[in-house]
Short mmCIF file of C-alpha atoms in Angstrom, two decimals:
data_model
loop_
_atom_site.label_atom_id
_atom_site.label_comp_id
_atom_site.label_asym_id
_atom_site.label_seq_id
_atom_site.Cartn_x
_atom_site.Cartn_y
_atom_site.Cartn_z
CA HIS A 1 114.19 76.62 91.10
CA GLU A 2 114.56 72.92 91.17
CA THR A 3 114.67 71.73 94.78
CA GLY A 4 116.83 69.20 96.55
CA HIS A 5 116.80 67.93 100.08
CA ALA A 6 113.82 69.17 102.13
CA GLY A 7 112.72 71.54 99.44
CA ILE A 8 115.94 73.56 99.52
CA PRO A 9 116.99 74.91 96.06
CA ARG A 10 119.81 72.79 94.58
CA PHE A 11 122.37 75.59 94.57
CA GLU A 12 121.82 75.94 98.33
CA VAL A 13 122.26 72.33 99.01
CA GLU A 14 125.69 72.59 97.32
CA ALA A 15 126.55 75.83 99.39
CA ARG A 16 125.39 74.16 102.71
CA LEU A 17 127.08 70.76 102.60
CA ARG A 18 130.66 70.61 104.04
CA LEU A 19 132.91 68.07 105.49
CA THR A 20 133.77 69.02 109.10
CA GLY A 21 136.09 67.75 111.82
CA ASP A 22 139.16 65.62 111.40
CA VAL A 23 138.30 63.55 108.42
CA ASP A 24 140.93 61.09 107.21
CA ILE A 25 139.65 59.34 104.13
CA PRO A 26 142.42 59.24 101.51
CA GLY A 27 142.39 55.80 99.92
CA GLN A 28 139.17 54.65 101.63
CA GLY A 29 135.91 53.49 100.14
CA ILE A 30 132.75 55.03 101.66
CA LEU A 31 129.29 53.75 102.02
CA LEU A 32 126.90 56.78 102.05
CA VAL A 33 123.63 55.82 103.66
CA SER A 34 120.53 57.84 103.49
CA ALA A 35 117.17 56.89 105.08
CA SER A 36 115.22 58.58 102.34
CA ALA A 37 115.64 60.69 99.23
CA ARG A 38 113.51 62.26 96.43
CA THR A 39 115.97 63.60 93.86
CA ARG A 40 119.21 62.13 95.24
CA TRP A 41 120.87 65.47 94.69
CA THR A 42 122.10 65.73 98.20
CA GLN A 43 123.84 62.24 97.87
CA THR A 44 125.41 63.45 94.65
CA VAL A 45 126.84 66.55 96.14
CA ALA A 46 128.04 64.63 99.27
CA SER A 47 129.69 61.96 97.05
CA ALA A 48 131.49 64.66 95.16
CA LEU A 49 132.86 66.19 98.37
CA LEU A 50 133.85 62.79 99.74
CA ARG A 51 135.71 62.09 96.37
CA GLU A 52 137.35 65.52 96.51
CA ALA A 53 138.54 64.63 100.09
CA GLY A 54 140.33 61.48 98.73
CA ALA A 55 137.75 58.73 98.89
CA THR A 56 138.53 56.04 96.25
CA ASP A 57 134.80 55.08 95.99
CA VAL A 58 131.47 56.34 97.22
CA LEU A 59 128.71 53.95 97.22
CA PRO A 60 125.27 55.59 97.85
CA LEU A 61 122.56 53.56 99.48
CA VAL A 62 119.06 54.98 99.86
CA ALA A 63 116.60 53.01 101.96
CA HIS A 64 113.52 54.74 100.59
CA LEU A 65 112.95 56.65 97.30
CA LYS A 66 110.16 59.17 97.73
CA PRO A 67 107.82 59.73 94.83
#
């Protein structure tokens, strides 16, 4: 299996990420900040969830790309 965040298989990352709480983002742009990433798959899945929830734009920013 290809792995995503913290060595978790990619299909499990998709199953584990959820928006929780009272999130009101329709029509809002989102800056999605991550301290580090290797494959950026987690950011891709999170961006898709935010767009599905109504975000107009999702701009991912990763401070450190791991090799």
